[in-house]
Every structure is written in structure tokens, then in C-alpha cells.
Short mmCIF file of C-alpha atoms in Angstrom, two decimals:
data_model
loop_
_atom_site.label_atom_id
_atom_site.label_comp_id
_atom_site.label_asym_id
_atom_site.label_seq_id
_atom_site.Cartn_x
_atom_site.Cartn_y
_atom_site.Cartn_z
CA UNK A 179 -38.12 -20.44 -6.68
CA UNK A 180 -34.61 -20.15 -7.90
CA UNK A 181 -32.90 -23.14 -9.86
CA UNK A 182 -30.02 -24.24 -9.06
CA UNK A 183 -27.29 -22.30 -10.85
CA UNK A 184 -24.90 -25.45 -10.96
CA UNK A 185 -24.58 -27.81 -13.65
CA UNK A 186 -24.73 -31.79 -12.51
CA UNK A 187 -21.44 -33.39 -11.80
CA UNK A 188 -20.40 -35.96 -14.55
CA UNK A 189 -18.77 -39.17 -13.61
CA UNK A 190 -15.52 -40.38 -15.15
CA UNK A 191 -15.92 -44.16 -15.75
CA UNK A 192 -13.13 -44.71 -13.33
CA UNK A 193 -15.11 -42.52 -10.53
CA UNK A 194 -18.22 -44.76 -11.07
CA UNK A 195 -16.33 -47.77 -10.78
CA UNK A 196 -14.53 -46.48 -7.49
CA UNK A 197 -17.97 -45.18 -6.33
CA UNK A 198 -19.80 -48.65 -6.99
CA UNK A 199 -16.92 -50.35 -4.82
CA UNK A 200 -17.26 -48.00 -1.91
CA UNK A 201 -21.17 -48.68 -1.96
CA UNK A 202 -20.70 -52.28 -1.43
CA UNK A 203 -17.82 -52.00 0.49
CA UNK A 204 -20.21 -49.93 2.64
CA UNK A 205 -23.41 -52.42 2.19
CA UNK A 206 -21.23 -55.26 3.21
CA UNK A 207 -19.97 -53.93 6.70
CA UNK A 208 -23.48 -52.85 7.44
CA UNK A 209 -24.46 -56.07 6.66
CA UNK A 210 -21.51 -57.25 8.98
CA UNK A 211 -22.36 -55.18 11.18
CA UNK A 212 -26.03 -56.38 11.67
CA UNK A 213 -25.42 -60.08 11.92
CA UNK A 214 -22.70 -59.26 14.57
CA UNK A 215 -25.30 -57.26 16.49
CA UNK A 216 -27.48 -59.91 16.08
CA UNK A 217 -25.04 -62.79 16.97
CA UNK A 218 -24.25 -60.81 20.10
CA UNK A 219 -28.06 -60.15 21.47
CA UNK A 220 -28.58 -64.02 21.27
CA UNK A 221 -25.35 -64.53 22.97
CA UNK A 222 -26.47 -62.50 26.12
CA UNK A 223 -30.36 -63.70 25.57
CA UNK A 224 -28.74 -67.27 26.01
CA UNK A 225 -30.09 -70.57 24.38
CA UNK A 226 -33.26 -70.90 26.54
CA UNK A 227 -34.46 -67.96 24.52
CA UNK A 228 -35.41 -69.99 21.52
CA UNK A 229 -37.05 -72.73 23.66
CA UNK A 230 -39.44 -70.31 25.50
CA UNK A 231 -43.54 -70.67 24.55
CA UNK A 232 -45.01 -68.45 22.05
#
């Protein structure tokens, strides 16, 4: 096998920092994202769904 002929990219503090926001910018609409879904199914499911037998 061939390496890889590139040398890894190095990070400027700045481009961490910027990179670190994104992520949780990113992790935090998901998570948005996921209660809203979840909000929604319940919402068309109806209460009765909760009080059903197991």
C-alpha cells in the first residue's frame, strides 16, 4: 500500500475554536431536531397513547 503523500492539516487556534462552535451548533439542532420529531409523533399519536395497557 501507498501512504498518503499529504502532510496532516494543522489547526490555527482560531480554526479550532470556530470548528468547536460549528460542532455544537450542529449537535444542538440535531438535538432540536429530535425532540421536535418527537413532540410531533405524540401530537398525531394523541394523549390516549400513553394511557393504553402494556
Amino acid at each position: 500500500m501507498m501512504a498518503d503523500p499529504t502532510p496532516p492539516v494543522r489547526l490555527t487556534p482560531e480554526e479550532q475554536k470556530r470548528r468547536r462552535q460549528r460542532s455544537l451548533a450542529l449537535a444542538l439542532a440535531l438535538g432540536v431536531f429530535c425532540i421536535l420529531l418527537f413532540a410531533v409523533t405524540l401530537a398525531k399519536l394523541g394523549p390516549g397513547v400513553l394511557q393504553r395497557p402494556m
